Amino acid sequence: MAEKDITEKLLEDYPDVFADIVNVLIYDGKDIVKAGDLEMSGTLSQYKAANIIHGQDRDVAKYWTKGQVRIGLLGLENQSSRDPDIALRVIGYDGAAYRDELKQGDARYPVVTLVLYFGTDHRWGQKSRSLYSVVGAPDEELGRYVHDYKANIFEIAWLDDETVAKFKSDFRIVADYFVQMRKNHQYIPSVLEMKHVEDVMNLLAAVSGDRRFQITQNEPEERRITKMEDWLTKALDTATEKGMKDGMEKGMQKGIEKGIEKGMQTGLEKFVKCVDSLMKNEGYSKERACSVLDSTVDEYEKAKKLLAEAAILV
């Protein structure tokens, strides 16, 4: 879990990505927050409850400065599922930051926390964003003294195309992925160049749960790949290709040339299922699906014919 949490934060911690997220979500894409004006901020704070010291850790937080003037503290929190207590968590983060201001002399500045929700199946909803949704709305008299603290939640998968297009950093690719998965349940890869390739892929893996995205750029060939469409061919299809080849590498050619023999049927069956799956689930054409598996449409058709003749249609 700790590794997953760290992976989620790495891309957003880059100043260019952090500034881009804030500029689009708060300033409608205007270039207000500059990457060079962001400074690292500690994410860990402590509080005392029942005489026990506890720690609470933000995902990402940075000071926004202009010269020697600190304009504010900006924080990002990632959520892959809805949290009914999100307002309480944000109060804890923001309150700890304001308490730190008391220790820093005369400096006073606002603290803003943005919650990035990456869910695609359900919207966050309005009822689980505020303090009142947790503790209940007080009566009119008491309500005058109880402020309804609200979390700033942005549903990334429900951003419109115009808003997604305003992102200038790699976060545009991230947002586009979740919007597509929410709308179509499949992903047509972006043709945009990525600057932080490994961190984009690992963020998608951590938040979406799709481990096929998790890669490490160790090989020189991998370090030259900067487009998501190329990663889909290399990284996403590798698992499918490897699984199919393990089953059919020894049996495919022999099965086609000499007919299906006992022990070769499994390889052909996996091959046909793989092609069918890529066409159905990924929206690939028959030619593209076969090409991904280093095969041809002719080999696919021959394999289906041999399986039919052996009465083991898949």
mmCIF file of C-alpha atoms in Angstrom:
data_model
loop_
_atom_site.group_PDB
_atom_site.id
_atom_site.type_symbol
_atom_site.label_atom_id
_atom_site.label_comp_id
_atom_site.label_asym_id
_atom_site.label_seq_id
_atom_site.Cartn_x
_atom_site.Cartn_y
_atom_site.Cartn_z
ATOM 1 C CA MET A 1 0.000 0.000 0.000
ATOM 2 C CA ALA A 2 2.848 2.413 0.817
ATOM 3 C CA GLU A 3 4.452 1.748 -2.581
ATOM 4 C CA LYS A 4 1.130 2.411 -4.319
ATOM 5 C CA ASP A 5 0.690 5.694 -2.443
ATOM 6 C CA ILE A 6 4.179 6.862 -3.387
ATOM 7 C CA THR A 7 3.650 5.908 -7.044
ATOM 8 C CA GLU A 8 0.448 7.951 -7.218
ATOM 9 C CA LYS A 9 2.277 11.082 -6.063
ATOM 10 C CA LEU A 10 5.383 11.063 -8.253
ATOM 11 C CA LEU A 11 3.911 12.576 -11.435
ATOM 12 C CA GLU A 12 1.985 15.303 -9.604
ATOM 13 C CA ASP A 13 5.068 16.255 -7.624
ATOM 14 C CA TYR A 14 6.800 17.603 -10.750
ATOM 15 C CA PRO A 15 6.413 21.429 -10.659
ATOM 16 C CA ASP A 16 5.245 21.609 -14.305
ATOM 17 C CA VAL A 17 2.509 19.025 -13.694
ATOM 18 C CA PHE A 18 1.479 20.451 -10.312
ATOM 19 C CA ALA A 19 1.211 23.994 -11.694
ATOM 20 C CA ASP A 20 -0.728 22.749 -14.720
ATOM 21 C CA ILE A 21 -3.315 20.962 -12.568
ATOM 22 C CA VAL A 22 -3.858 24.049 -10.405
ATOM 23 C CA ASN A 23 -4.029 26.394 -13.396
ATOM 24 C CA VAL A 24 -6.683 24.325 -15.190
ATOM 25 C CA LEU A 25 -8.852 23.423 -12.214
ATOM 26 C CA ILE A 26 -8.708 26.813 -10.452
ATOM 27 C CA TYR A 27 -7.799 29.345 -13.144
ATOM 28 C CA ASP A 28 -9.526 27.813 -16.191
ATOM 29 C CA GLY A 29 -6.236 27.083 -17.932
ATOM 30 C CA LYS A 30 -4.673 30.537 -17.523
ATOM 31 C CA ASP A 31 -0.931 30.442 -16.823
ATOM 32 C CA ILE A 32 -1.177 31.968 -13.347
ATOM 33 C CA VAL A 33 0.864 29.567 -11.220
ATOM 34 C CA LYS A 34 4.395 29.191 -12.621
ATOM 35 C CA ALA A 35 6.371 26.005 -12.094
ATOM 36 C CA GLY A 36 9.359 28.112 -11.029
ATOM 37 C CA ASP A 37 7.311 29.750 -8.263
ATOM 38 C CA LEU A 38 6.587 26.467 -6.482
ATOM 39 C CA GLU A 39 8.599 25.312 -3.485
ATOM 40 C CA MET A 40 8.622 21.976 -1.720
ATOM 41 C CA SER A 41 6.493 21.717 1.398
ATOM 42 C CA GLY A 42 6.518 19.035 4.036
ATOM 43 C CA THR A 43 3.514 16.730 3.656
ATOM 44 C CA LEU A 44 3.664 15.164 7.109
ATOM 45 C CA SER A 45 1.940 16.828 10.052
ATOM 46 C CA GLN A 46 1.120 15.643 13.546
ATOM 47 C CA TYR A 47 -1.786 15.917 15.928
ATOM 48 C CA LYS A 48 -2.445 14.740 19.460
ATOM 49 C CA ALA A 49 -5.477 12.639 20.425
ATOM 50 C CA ALA A 50 -5.988 10.862 23.745
ATOM 51 C CA ASN A 51 -2.428 11.911 24.689
ATOM 52 C CA ILE A 52 -1.045 10.021 21.689
ATOM 53 C CA ILE A 53 0.841 11.719 18.844
ATOM 54 C CA HIS A 54 -0.451 10.717 15.408
ATOM 55 C CA GLY A 55 0.883 11.548 11.953
ATOM 56 C CA GLN A 56 -1.097 12.526 8.886
ATOM 57 C CA ASP A 57 0.433 12.732 5.447
ATOM 58 C CA ARG A 58 -0.810 14.752 2.484
ATOM 59 C CA ASP A 59 -0.284 13.362 -1.013
ATOM 60 C CA VAL A 60 1.426 16.395 -2.555
ATOM 61 C CA ALA A 61 1.791 19.960 -1.240
ATOM 62 C CA LYS A 62 3.785 22.973 -2.438
ATOM 63 C CA TYR A 63 4.244 26.576 -1.398
ATOM 64 C CA TRP A 64 3.324 29.114 -4.082
ATOM 65 C CA THR A 65 5.668 32.092 -3.856
ATOM 66 C CA LYS A 66 6.486 35.332 -5.625
ATOM 67 C CA GLY A 67 9.987 36.430 -4.768
ATOM 68 C CA GLN A 68 10.080 36.549 -0.974
ATOM 69 C CA VAL A 69 6.295 36.569 -0.624
ATOM 70 C CA ARG A 70 4.470 33.331 0.092
ATOM 71 C CA ILE A 71 1.089 33.479 -1.682
ATOM 72 C CA GLY A 72 -0.350 30.225 -0.408
ATOM 73 C CA LEU A 73 0.005 26.530 0.301
ATOM 74 C CA LEU A 74 -1.497 24.302 -2.379
ATOM 75 C CA GLY A 75 -2.237 20.616 -1.785
ATOM 76 C CA LEU A 76 -3.398 17.737 -3.980
ATOM 77 C CA GLU A 77 -5.108 14.602 -2.702
ATOM 78 C CA ASN A 78 -5.811 11.549 -4.891
ATOM 79 C CA GLN A 79 -8.923 9.402 -4.509
ATOM 80 C CA SER A 80 -9.745 6.333 -6.579
ATOM 81 C CA SER A 81 -12.946 5.722 -4.569
ATOM 82 C CA ARG A 82 -15.405 7.923 -2.717
ATOM 83 C CA ASP A 83 -14.629 8.745 0.923
ATOM 84 C CA PRO A 84 -17.617 9.976 2.962
ATOM 85 C CA ASP A 85 -15.206 11.443 5.528
ATOM 86 C CA ILE A 86 -13.195 13.465 3.007
ATOM 87 C CA ALA A 87 -14.227 16.787 4.597
ATOM 88 C CA LEU A 88 -12.822 15.664 7.958
ATOM 89 C CA ARG A 89 -9.551 14.622 6.352
ATOM 90 C CA VAL A 90 -9.191 17.922 4.499
ATOM 91 C CA ILE A 91 -9.975 19.867 7.682
ATOM 92 C CA GLY A 92 -7.144 17.977 9.363
ATOM 93 C CA TYR A 93 -4.650 18.785 6.588
ATOM 94 C CA ASP A 94 -5.640 22.435 6.272
ATOM 95 C CA GLY A 95 -5.846 22.979 10.029
ATOM 96 C CA ALA A 96 -2.361 21.557 10.509
ATOM 97 C CA ALA A 97 -1.030 23.902 7.815
ATOM 98 C CA TYR A 98 -2.619 26.951 9.448
ATOM 99 C CA ARG A 99 -1.222 25.864 12.794
ATOM 100 C CA ASP A 100 2.244 25.786 11.239
ATOM 101 C CA GLU A 101 1.777 29.390 10.154
ATOM 102 C CA LEU A 102 1.575 30.365 13.810
ATOM 103 C CA LYS A 103 5.071 28.941 14.246
ATOM 104 C CA GLN A 104 6.483 30.801 11.241
ATOM 105 C CA GLY A 105 6.346 34.323 12.554
ATOM 106 C CA ASP A 106 4.072 36.867 10.887
ATOM 107 C CA ALA A 107 3.541 34.989 7.601
ATOM 108 C CA ARG A 108 -0.169 34.445 6.862
ATOM 109 C CA TYR A 109 -1.487 32.923 3.648
ATOM 110 C CA PRO A 110 -4.399 30.756 2.473
ATOM 111 C CA VAL A 111 -4.301 26.973 2.314
ATOM 112 C CA VAL A 112 -6.103 25.272 -0.579
ATOM 113 C CA THR A 113 -6.583 21.528 -1.027
ATOM 114 C CA LEU A 114 -7.811 20.011 -4.299
ATOM 115 C CA VAL A 115 -9.123 16.430 -4.246
ATOM 116 C CA LEU A 116 -8.625 14.582 -7.545
ATOM 117 C CA TYR A 117 -11.192 11.791 -7.885
ATOM 118 C CA PHE A 118 -10.299 9.172 -10.515
ATOM 119 C CA GLY A 119 -13.360 6.921 -10.253
ATOM 120 C CA THR A 120 -15.080 6.049 -13.542
ATOM 121 C CA ASP A 121 -18.125 4.031 -12.465
ATOM 122 C CA HIS A 122 -19.841 6.486 -10.133
ATOM 123 C CA ARG A 123 -19.756 10.228 -9.638
ATOM 124 C CA TRP A 124 -18.697 11.484 -6.246
ATOM 125 C CA GLY A 125 -22.048 13.075 -5.533
ATOM 126 C CA GLN A 126 -22.866 16.206 -3.565
ATOM 127 C CA LYS A 127 -23.766 14.622 -0.227
ATOM 128 C CA SER A 128 -20.322 13.317 0.686
ATOM 129 C CA ARG A 129 -18.308 16.496 0.173
ATOM 130 C CA SER A 130 -19.023 18.561 3.274
ATOM 131 C CA LEU A 131 -18.880 18.513 7.062
ATOM 132 C CA TYR A 132 -22.675 18.595 7.291
ATOM 133 C CA SER A 133 -22.863 15.381 5.232
ATOM 134 C CA VAL A 134 -20.865 13.645 7.974
ATOM 135 C CA VAL A 135 -22.171 15.165 11.214
ATOM 136 C CA GLY A 136 -25.592 16.222 9.991
ATOM 137 C CA ALA A 137 -26.943 19.738 9.624
ATOM 138 C CA PRO A 138 -27.362 21.454 13.012
ATOM 139 C CA ASP A 139 -30.506 23.331 13.989
ATOM 140 C CA GLU A 140 -30.815 26.943 12.879
ATOM 141 C CA GLU A 141 -29.464 28.456 16.080
ATOM 142 C CA LEU A 142 -26.462 26.146 16.352
ATOM 143 C CA GLY A 143 -25.904 26.306 12.613
ATOM 144 C CA ARG A 144 -24.930 29.953 12.914
ATOM 145 C CA TYR A 145 -21.800 28.802 14.737
ATOM 146 C CA VAL A 146 -20.988 25.603 12.805
ATOM 147 C CA HIS A 147 -19.360 26.288 9.453
ATOM 148 C CA ASP A 148 -20.046 23.692 6.755
ATOM 149 C CA TYR A 149 -16.505 22.919 5.634
ATOM 150 C CA LYS A 150 -16.527 21.621 2.051
ATOM 151 C CA ALA A 151 -13.901 19.616 0.190
ATOM 152 C CA ASN A 152 -12.896 20.808 -3.296
ATOM 153 C CA ILE A 153 -13.497 17.657 -5.316
ATOM 154 C CA PHE A 154 -12.733 17.412 -9.030
ATOM 155 C CA GLU A 155 -14.117 14.381 -10.853
ATOM 156 C CA ILE A 156 -11.366 13.811 -13.415
ATOM 157 C CA ALA A 157 -13.289 11.225 -15.458
ATOM 158 C CA TRP A 158 -16.193 13.675 -15.838
ATOM 159 C CA LEU A 159 -14.172 16.627 -17.126
ATOM 160 C CA ASP A 160 -15.425 17.823 -20.512
ATOM 161 C CA ASP A 161 -13.197 17.610 -23.580
ATOM 162 C CA GLU A 162 -12.637 21.376 -23.599
ATOM 163 C CA THR A 163 -11.257 21.289 -20.057
ATOM 164 C CA VAL A 164 -9.032 18.272 -20.744
ATOM 165 C CA ALA A 165 -7.573 20.092 -23.756
ATOM 166 C CA LYS A 166 -6.460 22.957 -21.478
ATOM 167 C CA PHE A 167 -3.900 20.769 -19.690
ATOM 168 C CA LYS A 168 -0.425 21.408 -21.086
ATOM 169 C CA SER A 169 1.533 18.851 -19.071
ATOM 170 C CA ASP A 170 1.488 15.051 -19.008
ATOM 171 C CA PHE A 171 -1.611 15.261 -16.822
ATOM 172 C CA ARG A 172 -3.613 15.799 -20.016
ATOM 173 C CA ILE A 173 -2.850 12.197 -20.981
ATOM 174 C CA VAL A 174 -3.920 11.010 -17.528
ATOM 175 C CA ALA A 175 -7.190 12.959 -17.618
ATOM 176 C CA ASP A 176 -7.909 11.816 -21.179
ATOM 177 C CA TYR A 177 -7.450 8.173 -20.158
ATOM 178 C CA PHE A 178 -10.017 8.358 -17.348
ATOM 179 C CA VAL A 179 -12.518 10.320 -19.447
ATOM 180 C CA GLN A 180 -12.303 7.718 -22.202
ATOM 181 C CA MET A 181 -12.636 4.804 -19.788
ATOM 182 C CA ARG A 182 -15.713 6.401 -18.232
ATOM 183 C CA LYS A 183 -17.345 7.088 -21.592
ATOM 184 C CA ASN A 184 -16.337 4.062 -23.646
ATOM 185 C CA HIS A 185 -14.770 1.505 -21.263
ATOM 186 C CA GLN A 186 -11.816 1.349 -23.641
ATOM 187 C CA TYR A 187 -8.847 3.552 -24.409
ATOM 188 C CA ILE A 188 -7.612 4.961 -27.706
ATOM 189 C CA PRO A 189 -4.050 6.068 -26.919
ATOM 190 C CA SER A 190 -2.946 9.677 -27.113
ATOM 191 C CA VAL A 191 -0.477 10.715 -29.814
ATOM 192 C CA LEU A 192 0.993 13.432 -27.571
ATOM 193 C CA GLU A 193 4.609 13.298 -26.446
ATOM 194 C CA MET A 194 5.132 12.497 -22.765
ATOM 195 C CA LYS A 195 7.812 14.198 -20.695
ATOM 196 C CA HIS A 196 7.604 12.016 -17.576
ATOM 197 C CA VAL A 197 6.846 8.685 -19.274
ATOM 198 C CA GLU A 198 7.485 6.246 -16.451
ATOM 199 C CA ASP A 199 5.584 8.310 -13.888
ATOM 200 C CA VAL A 200 2.561 8.707 -16.178
ATOM 201 C CA MET A 201 2.400 4.960 -16.695
ATOM 202 C CA ASN A 202 2.883 4.161 -13.018
ATOM 203 C CA LEU A 203 0.244 6.700 -11.922
ATOM 204 C CA LEU A 204 -2.257 5.090 -14.295
ATOM 205 C CA ALA A 205 -1.319 1.656 -12.963
ATOM 206 C CA ALA A 206 -1.697 2.727 -9.329
ATOM 207 C CA VAL A 207 -4.980 4.613 -9.683
ATOM 208 C CA SER A 208 -6.748 2.468 -12.304
ATOM 209 C CA GLY A 209 -5.553 -0.860 -10.911
ATOM 210 C CA ASP A 210 -4.420 -1.965 -14.374
ATOM 211 C CA ARG A 211 -0.990 -3.399 -13.673
ATOM 212 C CA ARG A 212 -0.171 -3.641 -17.382
ATOM 213 C CA PHE A 213 0.664 0.066 -17.255
ATOM 214 C CA GLN A 214 3.369 -0.440 -14.639
ATOM 215 C CA ILE A 215 6.707 -0.266 -16.416
ATOM 216 C CA THR A 216 10.268 0.674 -15.686
ATOM 217 C CA GLN A 217 12.353 2.342 -18.354
ATOM 218 C CA ASN A 218 15.520 0.316 -17.995
ATOM 219 C CA GLU A 219 16.350 -0.525 -21.592
ATOM 220 C CA PRO A 220 17.676 2.128 -24.023
ATOM 221 C CA GLU A 221 14.874 1.231 -26.443
ATOM 222 C CA GLU A 222 12.252 1.885 -23.767
ATOM 223 C CA ARG A 223 13.750 5.262 -22.865
ATOM 224 C CA ARG A 224 13.256 6.403 -26.454
ATOM 225 C CA ILE A 225 9.511 5.721 -26.350
ATOM 226 C CA THR A 226 7.598 8.886 -25.451
ATOM 227 C CA LYS A 227 4.091 8.317 -26.848
ATOM 228 C CA MET A 228 1.277 6.411 -25.195
ATOM 229 C CA GLU A 229 0.282 4.744 -28.476
ATOM 230 C CA ASP A 230 3.784 3.227 -28.669
ATOM 231 C CA TRP A 231 3.573 2.066 -25.063
ATOM 232 C CA LEU A 232 0.263 0.365 -25.780
ATOM 233 C CA THR A 233 1.908 -1.629 -28.516
ATOM 234 C CA LYS A 234 4.989 -2.449 -26.448
ATOM 235 C CA ALA A 235 3.908 -2.454 -22.806
ATOM 236 C CA LEU A 236 0.193 -3.230 -22.769
ATOM 237 C CA ASP A 237 0.240 -5.863 -25.482
ATOM 238 C CA THR A 238 3.394 -7.529 -24.152
ATOM 239 C CA ALA A 239 1.496 -9.446 -21.468
ATOM 240 C CA THR A 240 -1.041 -10.744 -23.986
ATOM 241 C CA GLU A 241 1.628 -11.537 -26.533
ATOM 242 C CA LYS A 242 3.834 -13.361 -24.027
ATOM 243 C CA GLY A 243 0.958 -15.416 -22.661
ATOM 244 C CA MET A 244 -0.089 -16.459 -26.156
ATOM 245 C CA LYS A 245 3.416 -17.189 -27.388
ATOM 246 C CA ASP A 246 4.191 -19.402 -24.401
ATOM 247 C CA GLY A 247 1.302 -21.616 -25.411
ATOM 248 C CA MET A 248 1.660 -21.578 -29.183
ATOM 249 C CA GLU A 249 5.328 -20.928 -30.024
ATOM 250 C CA LYS A 250 6.158 -24.622 -30.343
ATOM 251 C CA GLY A 251 2.776 -25.698 -31.588
ATOM 252 C CA MET A 252 1.550 -22.995 -33.957
ATOM 253 C CA GLN A 253 3.604 -23.722 -37.052
ATOM 254 C CA LYS A 254 3.516 -27.444 -36.566
ATOM 255 C CA GLY A 255 -0.231 -27.366 -35.961
ATOM 256 C CA ILE A 256 -0.897 -25.382 -39.143
ATOM 257 C CA GLU A 257 1.467 -27.385 -41.377
ATOM 258 C CA LYS A 258 0.774 -30.894 -40.130
ATOM 259 C CA GLY A 259 -2.714 -30.550 -38.722
ATOM 260 C CA ILE A 260 -3.731 -30.401 -35.121
ATOM 261 C CA GLU A 261 -1.950 -32.966 -33.072
ATOM 262 C CA LYS A 262 -2.517 -33.765 -29.448
ATOM 263 C CA GLY A 263 -0.764 -31.093 -27.386
ATOM 264 C CA MET A 264 -0.923 -28.487 -30.169
ATOM 265 C CA GLN A 265 -4.595 -27.673 -29.779
ATOM 266 C CA THR A 266 -4.001 -25.534 -26.695
ATOM 267 C CA GLY A 267 -1.620 -23.192 -28.522
ATOM 268 C CA LEU A 268 -4.011 -22.669 -31.438
ATOM 269 C CA GLU A 269 -6.967 -22.212 -29.115
ATOM 270 C CA LYS A 270 -5.117 -19.542 -27.117
ATOM 271 C CA PHE A 271 -4.076 -17.809 -30.328
ATOM 272 C CA VAL A 272 -7.648 -17.574 -31.640
ATOM 273 C CA LYS A 273 -8.975 -16.462 -28.252
ATOM 274 C CA CYS A 274 -6.283 -13.774 -28.031
ATOM 275 C CA VAL A 275 -7.151 -12.337 -31.435
ATOM 276 C CA ASP A 276 -10.879 -12.430 -30.650
ATOM 277 C CA SER A 277 -10.297 -10.738 -27.288
ATOM 278 C CA LEU A 278 -8.223 -7.917 -28.791
ATOM 279 C CA MET A 279 -10.923 -7.271 -31.389
ATOM 280 C CA LYS A 280 -13.787 -7.377 -28.884
ATOM 281 C CA ASN A 281 -12.297 -5.701 -25.806
ATOM 282 C CA GLU A 282 -9.709 -3.340 -27.333
ATOM 283 C CA GLY A 283 -11.590 -2.493 -30.535
ATOM 284 C CA TYR A 284 -8.704 -3.669 -32.734
ATOM 285 C CA SER A 285 -9.235 -4.629 -36.351
ATOM 286 C CA LYS A 286 -8.498 -8.233 -37.285
ATOM 287 C CA GLU A 287 -5.297 -7.119 -39.029
ATOM 288 C CA ARG A 288 -4.090 -5.075 -36.011
ATOM 289 C CA ALA A 289 -4.895 -7.857 -33.542
ATOM 290 C CA CYS A 290 -2.955 -10.393 -35.577
ATOM 291 C CA SER A 291 -0.075 -7.985 -36.082
ATOM 292 C CA VAL A 292 0.255 -7.413 -32.314
ATOM 293 C CA LEU A 293 0.719 -11.170 -31.929
ATOM 294 C CA ASP A 294 3.314 -11.336 -34.748
ATOM 295 C CA SER A 295 0.892 -13.278 -36.904
ATOM 296 C CA THR A 296 -1.206 -12.750 -40.022
ATOM 297 C CA VAL A 297 -4.914 -12.850 -40.761
ATOM 298 C CA ASP A 298 -4.261 -15.895 -42.950
ATOM 299 C CA GLU A 299 -2.729 -17.780 -40.004
ATOM 300 C CA TYR A 300 -5.690 -16.775 -37.837
ATOM 301 C CA GLU A 301 -8.190 -18.071 -40.381
ATOM 302 C CA LYS A 302 -6.236 -21.303 -40.835
ATOM 303 C CA ALA A 303 -6.126 -21.810 -37.072
ATOM 304 C CA LYS A 304 -9.905 -21.348 -36.808
ATOM 305 C CA LYS A 305 -10.442 -23.787 -39.669
ATOM 306 C CA LEU A 306 -8.217 -26.431 -38.058
ATOM 307 C CA LEU A 307 -9.993 -26.010 -34.733
ATOM 308 C CA ALA A 308 -13.361 -26.374 -36.466
ATOM 309 C CA GLU A 309 -12.233 -29.522 -38.171
ATOM 310 C CA ALA A 310 -11.127 -30.889 -34.833
ATOM 311 C CA ALA A 311 -14.549 -30.021 -33.360
ATOM 312 C CA ILE A 312 -13.065 -27.765 -30.671
ATOM 313 C CA LEU A 313 -14.461 -24.424 -31.834
ATOM 314 C CA VAL A 314 -13.730 -21.631 -29.340
#
